[in-house]
PDB file of C-alpha atoms and ligand atoms in Angstrom:
ATOM      1  CA  MET A 356      46.897 -15.047   6.278  1.00  0.00           C
ATOM      2  CA  LYS A 357      45.569 -11.540   5.818  1.00  0.00           C
ATOM      3  CA  LYS A 358      43.827 -12.671   2.647  1.00  0.00           C
ATOM      4  CA  LEU A 359      42.151 -15.608   4.422  1.00  0.00           C
ATOM      5  CA  LEU A 360      40.873 -13.397   7.193  1.00  0.00           C
ATOM      6  CA  MET A 361      39.458 -10.995   4.553  1.00  0.00           C
ATOM      7  CA  VAL A 362      37.652 -13.905   2.819  1.00  0.00           C
ATOM      8  CA  LEU A 363      36.203 -15.020   6.282  1.00  0.00           C
ATOM      9  CA  SER A 364      34.897 -11.707   7.142  1.00  0.00           C
ATOM     10  CA  VAL A 365      33.177 -11.325   3.774  1.00  0.00           C
ATOM     11  CA  ALA A 366      31.608 -14.723   4.140  1.00  0.00           C
ATOM     12  CA  ALA A 367      30.373 -13.846   7.647  1.00  0.00           C
ATOM     13  CA  ALA A 368      28.947 -10.593   6.378  1.00  0.00           C
ATOM     14  CA  SER A 369      27.012 -12.353   3.658  1.00  0.00           C
ATOM     15  CA  LEU A 370      25.783 -14.918   5.875  1.00  0.00           C
ATOM     16  CA  SER A 371      24.285 -12.377   8.254  1.00  0.00           C
ATOM     17  CA  ALA A 372      22.656 -10.552   5.286  1.00  0.00           C
ATOM     18  CA  GLN A 373      21.162 -13.787   4.257  1.00  0.00           C
ATOM     19  CA  ALA A 374      19.838 -14.539   7.722  1.00  0.00           C
ATOM     20  CA  GLU A 375      17.723 -11.267   7.565  1.00  0.00           C
ATOM     21  CA  THR A 376      16.204 -11.887   4.186  1.00  0.00           C
ATOM     22  CA  ARG A 377      15.559 -15.630   5.023  1.00  0.00           C
ATOM     23  CA  ASP A 378      13.519 -14.518   7.987  1.00  0.00           C
ATOM     24  CA  ILE A 379      10.796 -12.787   6.075  1.00  0.00           C
ATOM     25  CA  GLN A 380      11.140 -15.162   3.077  1.00  0.00           C
ATOM     26  CA  GLY A 381      11.039 -18.133   5.415  1.00  0.00           C
ATOM     27  CA  ILE A 382       7.755 -16.983   6.867  1.00  0.00           C
ATOM     28  CA  TYR A 383       6.442 -16.210   3.412  1.00  0.00           C
ATOM     29  CA  ASN A 384       7.479 -19.734   2.190  1.00  0.00           C
ATOM     30  CA  ARG A 385       5.662 -21.340   5.188  1.00  0.00           C
ATOM     31  CA  THR A 386       2.429 -19.255   5.077  1.00  0.00           C
ATOM     32  CA  CYS A 387       1.624 -16.590   2.608  1.00  0.00           C
ATOM     33  CA  ILE A 388       2.994 -18.492  -0.374  1.00  0.00           C
ATOM     34  CA  ALA A 389       0.155 -21.104  -0.265  1.00  0.00           C
ATOM     35  CA  CYS A 390      -2.314 -18.342  -1.686  1.00  0.00           C
ATOM     36  CA  HIS A 391      -0.345 -15.426  -2.757  1.00  0.00           C
ATOM     37  CA  ALA A 392       1.996 -17.304  -5.236  1.00  0.00           C
ATOM     38  CA  SER A 393      -0.827 -18.429  -7.319  1.00  0.00           C
ATOM     39  CA  GLY A 394      -3.448 -15.773  -6.541  1.00  0.00           C
ATOM     40  CA  ALA A 395      -5.722 -18.469  -5.054  1.00  0.00           C
ATOM     41  CA  ALA A 396      -9.246 -17.191  -4.180  1.00  0.00           C
ATOM     42  CA  GLY A 397      -8.418 -13.691  -5.541  1.00  0.00           C
ATOM     43  CA  ALA A 398      -5.254 -13.068  -3.424  1.00  0.00           C
ATOM     44  CA  PRO A 399      -2.979 -10.453  -4.941  1.00  0.00           C
ATOM     45  CA  LYS A 400      -0.104 -12.286  -6.470  1.00  0.00           C
ATOM     46  CA  THR A 401       3.273 -11.938  -5.210  1.00  0.00           C
ATOM     47  CA  ALA A 402       5.504  -9.575  -7.310  1.00  0.00           C
ATOM     48  CA  ASP A 403       2.425  -8.486  -9.314  1.00  0.00           C
ATOM     49  CA  ALA A 404       2.744  -4.727  -8.926  1.00  0.00           C
ATOM     50  CA  VAL A 405      -0.493  -4.170 -10.750  1.00  0.00           C
ATOM     51  CA  ALA A 406      -2.447  -6.296  -8.403  1.00  0.00           C
ATOM     52  CA  TRP A 407      -0.814  -4.747  -5.296  1.00  0.00           C
ATOM     53  CA  LYS A 408      -1.168  -1.162  -6.361  1.00  0.00           C
ATOM     54  CA  PRO A 409      -4.736  -0.684  -5.144  1.00  0.00           C
ATOM     55  CA  ARG A 410      -3.956  -2.431  -2.039  1.00  0.00           C
ATOM     56  CA  LEU A 411      -0.918  -0.308  -1.302  1.00  0.00           C
ATOM     57  CA  GLU A 412      -2.969   2.705  -1.833  1.00  0.00           C
ATOM     58  CA  LYS A 413      -5.057   1.896   1.269  1.00  0.00           C
ATOM     59  CA  GLY A 414      -1.783   2.454   3.333  1.00  0.00           C
ATOM     60  CA  MET A 415       0.537   0.056   5.114  1.00  0.00           C
ATOM     61  CA  ASP A 416      -1.254   0.403   8.465  1.00  0.00           C
ATOM     62  CA  THR A 417      -4.538  -0.594   6.859  1.00  0.00           C
ATOM     63  CA  LEU A 418      -2.915  -3.510   5.071  1.00  0.00           C
ATOM     64  CA  VAL A 419      -1.367  -4.818   8.223  1.00  0.00           C
ATOM     65  CA  LYS A 420      -4.611  -4.554  10.131  1.00  0.00           C
ATOM     66  CA  ASN A 421      -6.501  -6.326   7.400  1.00  0.00           C
ATOM     67  CA  ALA A 422      -3.909  -9.101   7.233  1.00  0.00           C
ATOM     68  CA  LYS A 423      -4.285  -9.531  11.041  1.00  0.00           C
ATOM     69  CA  ASN A 424      -8.053  -9.526  10.956  1.00  0.00           C
ATOM     70  CA  GLY A 425      -8.474 -11.451   7.708  1.00  0.00           C
ATOM     71  CA  ILE A 426     -10.177 -10.098   4.689  1.00  0.00           C
ATOM     72  CA  GLY A 427     -12.582 -11.746   2.270  1.00  0.00           C
ATOM     73  CA  ALA A 428     -11.277 -15.272   1.640  1.00  0.00           C
ATOM     74  CA  MET A 429      -8.124 -14.660   3.576  1.00  0.00           C
ATOM     75  CA  PRO A 430      -7.924 -16.214   7.028  1.00  0.00           C
ATOM     76  CA  PRO A 431      -6.896 -14.006  10.012  1.00  0.00           C
ATOM     77  CA  LYS A 432      -3.073 -13.492  10.015  1.00  0.00           C
ATOM     78  CA  GLY A 433      -2.787 -15.357   6.880  1.00  0.00           C
ATOM     79  CA  LEU A 434      -2.262 -18.472   9.127  1.00  0.00           C
ATOM     80  CA  CYS A 435       1.096 -16.990  10.505  1.00  0.00           C
ATOM     81  CA  MET A 436      -0.185 -17.011  14.185  1.00  0.00           C
ATOM     82  CA  ASP A 437       2.979 -15.797  15.664  1.00  0.00           C
ATOM     83  CA  CYS A 438       3.716 -13.085  13.124  1.00  0.00           C
ATOM     84  CA  THR A 439       4.310  -9.507  14.555  1.00  0.00           C
ATOM     85  CA  ASP A 440       3.192  -6.274  12.943  1.00  0.00           C
ATOM     86  CA  ALA A 441       6.816  -5.615  11.686  1.00  0.00           C
ATOM     87  CA  GLU A 442       6.875  -9.033  10.074  1.00  0.00           C
ATOM     88  CA  PHE A 443       3.525  -8.455   8.355  1.00  0.00           C
ATOM     89  CA  LYS A 444       4.905  -5.128   7.088  1.00  0.00           C
ATOM     90  CA  GLY A 445       7.932  -6.958   5.892  1.00  0.00           C
ATOM     91  CA  LEU A 446       5.832  -9.619   4.194  1.00  0.00           C
ATOM     92  CA  ILE A 447       3.641  -7.133   2.444  1.00  0.00           C
ATOM     93  CA  GLU A 448       6.704  -5.158   1.165  1.00  0.00           C
ATOM     94  CA  TYR A 449       8.110  -8.497   0.068  1.00  0.00           C
ATOM     95  CA  MET A 450       5.022  -9.623  -1.859  1.00  0.00           C
ATOM     96  CA  SER A 451       4.076  -6.330  -3.425  1.00  0.00           C
ATOM     97  CA  LYS A 452       7.590  -5.611  -4.869  1.00  0.00           C
ATOM     98  CA  ALA A 453       7.847  -6.297  -8.623  1.00  0.00           C
ATOM     99  CA  LYS A 454      10.673  -8.707  -9.212  1.00  0.00           C
TER     100      LYS A 454
HETATM  101  C1  HEC B 502      -5.664 -19.146   2.601  1.00  0.00           C
HETATM  102  C2  HEC B 502      -5.102 -18.184   1.614  1.00  0.00           C
HETATM  103  C3  HEC B 502      -4.237 -17.009   2.047  1.00  0.00           C
HETATM  104  C4  HEC B 502      -3.060 -17.033   2.884  1.00  0.00           C
HETATM  105  C5  HEC B 502      -2.375 -18.206   3.467  1.00  0.00           C
HETATM  106  C6  HEC B 502      -2.691 -15.651   2.966  1.00  0.00           C
HETATM  107  N1  HEC B 502      -3.446 -14.854   2.195  1.00  0.00           N
HETATM  108 FE1  HEC B 502      -3.343 -12.848   2.050  1.00  0.00          FE
HETATM  109  N2  HEC B 502      -4.943 -12.799   0.911  1.00  0.00           N
HETATM  110  C7  HEC B 502      -5.761 -13.918   0.436  1.00  0.00           C
HETATM  111  C8  HEC B 502      -6.818 -13.482  -0.295  1.00  0.00           C
HETATM  112  C9  HEC B 502      -8.017 -14.390  -0.865  1.00  0.00           C
HETATM  113  C10 HEC B 502      -6.840 -12.086  -0.449  1.00  0.00           C
HETATM  114  C11 HEC B 502      -7.798 -11.048  -1.061  1.00  0.00           C
HETATM  115  C12 HEC B 502      -8.850 -10.740  -0.099  1.00  0.00           C
HETATM  116  C13 HEC B 502      -9.885  -9.823  -0.692  1.00  0.00           C
HETATM  117  O1  HEC B 502      -9.560  -8.587  -0.952  1.00  0.00           O
HETATM  118  O2  HEC B 502     -10.992 -10.152  -0.848  1.00  0.00           O
HETATM  119  C14 HEC B 502      -5.634 -11.574   0.381  1.00  0.00           C
HETATM  120  C15 HEC B 502      -5.218 -10.350   0.603  1.00  0.00           C
HETATM  121  C16 HEC B 502      -4.200  -9.865   1.338  1.00  0.00           C
HETATM  122  C17 HEC B 502      -3.770  -8.556   1.550  1.00  0.00           C
HETATM  123  C18 HEC B 502      -4.398  -7.298   0.936  1.00  0.00           C
HETATM  124  C19 HEC B 502      -5.292  -6.734   2.151  1.00  0.00           C
HETATM  125  C20 HEC B 502      -6.148  -5.565   1.699  1.00  0.00           C
HETATM  126  O3  HEC B 502      -6.523  -4.861   2.620  1.00  0.00           O
HETATM  127  O4  HEC B 502      -6.384  -5.339   0.479  1.00  0.00           O
HETATM  128  C21 HEC B 502      -2.632  -8.580   2.358  1.00  0.00           C
HETATM  129  C22 HEC B 502      -1.843  -7.346   3.023  1.00  0.00           C
HETATM  130  C23 HEC B 502      -2.290  -9.988   2.554  1.00  0.00           C
HETATM  131  N3  HEC B 502      -3.125 -10.828   1.914  1.00  0.00           N
HETATM  132  C24 HEC B 502      -1.239 -10.448   3.357  1.00  0.00           C
HETATM  133  C25 HEC B 502      -0.994 -11.752   3.582  1.00  0.00           C
HETATM  134  C26 HEC B 502       0.147 -12.227   4.366  1.00  0.00           C
HETATM  135  C27 HEC B 502       1.273 -11.366   5.046  1.00  0.00           C
HETATM  136  C28 HEC B 502       0.055 -13.554   4.406  1.00  0.00           C
HETATM  137  C29 HEC B 502       1.085 -14.527   5.151  1.00  0.00           C
HETATM  138  C30 HEC B 502       1.323 -14.234   6.545  1.00  0.00           C
HETATM  139  C31 HEC B 502      -1.008 -13.949   3.728  1.00  0.00           C
HETATM  140  N4  HEC B 502      -1.750 -12.824   3.184  1.00  0.00           N
HETATM  141  C32 HEC B 502      -1.446 -15.266   3.620  1.00  0.00           C
HETATM  142  C33 HEC B 502      -5.446 -15.173   0.891  1.00  0.00           C
HETATM  143  C34 HEC B 502      -4.442 -15.705   1.690  1.00  0.00           C
END
């Protein structure tokens, strides 16, 4: 019985950890992925640390602002109309991290 409880609590913990990552990843998969997976129209590619380096050097606040306003061929908010600043930050961190 004790063992079963332990298994259950471990399962619950990993479920909630997944929910957190799925959130940002879910948004990414619905929106940003369309351009940032392939680098369409010159978009810095996801997990391409070299492409993201000069972007990150502008500072996170600028990147969030540019993502919200749109930049070059990127439409405002990257088509995620209900994304919050915190979510943009999470998405940028997600995309700019080398895998
Ligand atoms: C329709 C295609 C498209 C979609 C969808 C898109 N992007 Fe982009 N994104 C681009 C392009 C193209 C650029 C390069 C713009 C430039 O520098 O000329 C870019 C650049 C960026 C930059 C760098 C801005 C800078 O100041 O250098 C950030 C941050 C960014 N995108 C975030 C996102 C996020 C977050 C999403 C999803 C919510 C998203 N993008 C969805 C096309 C897209």
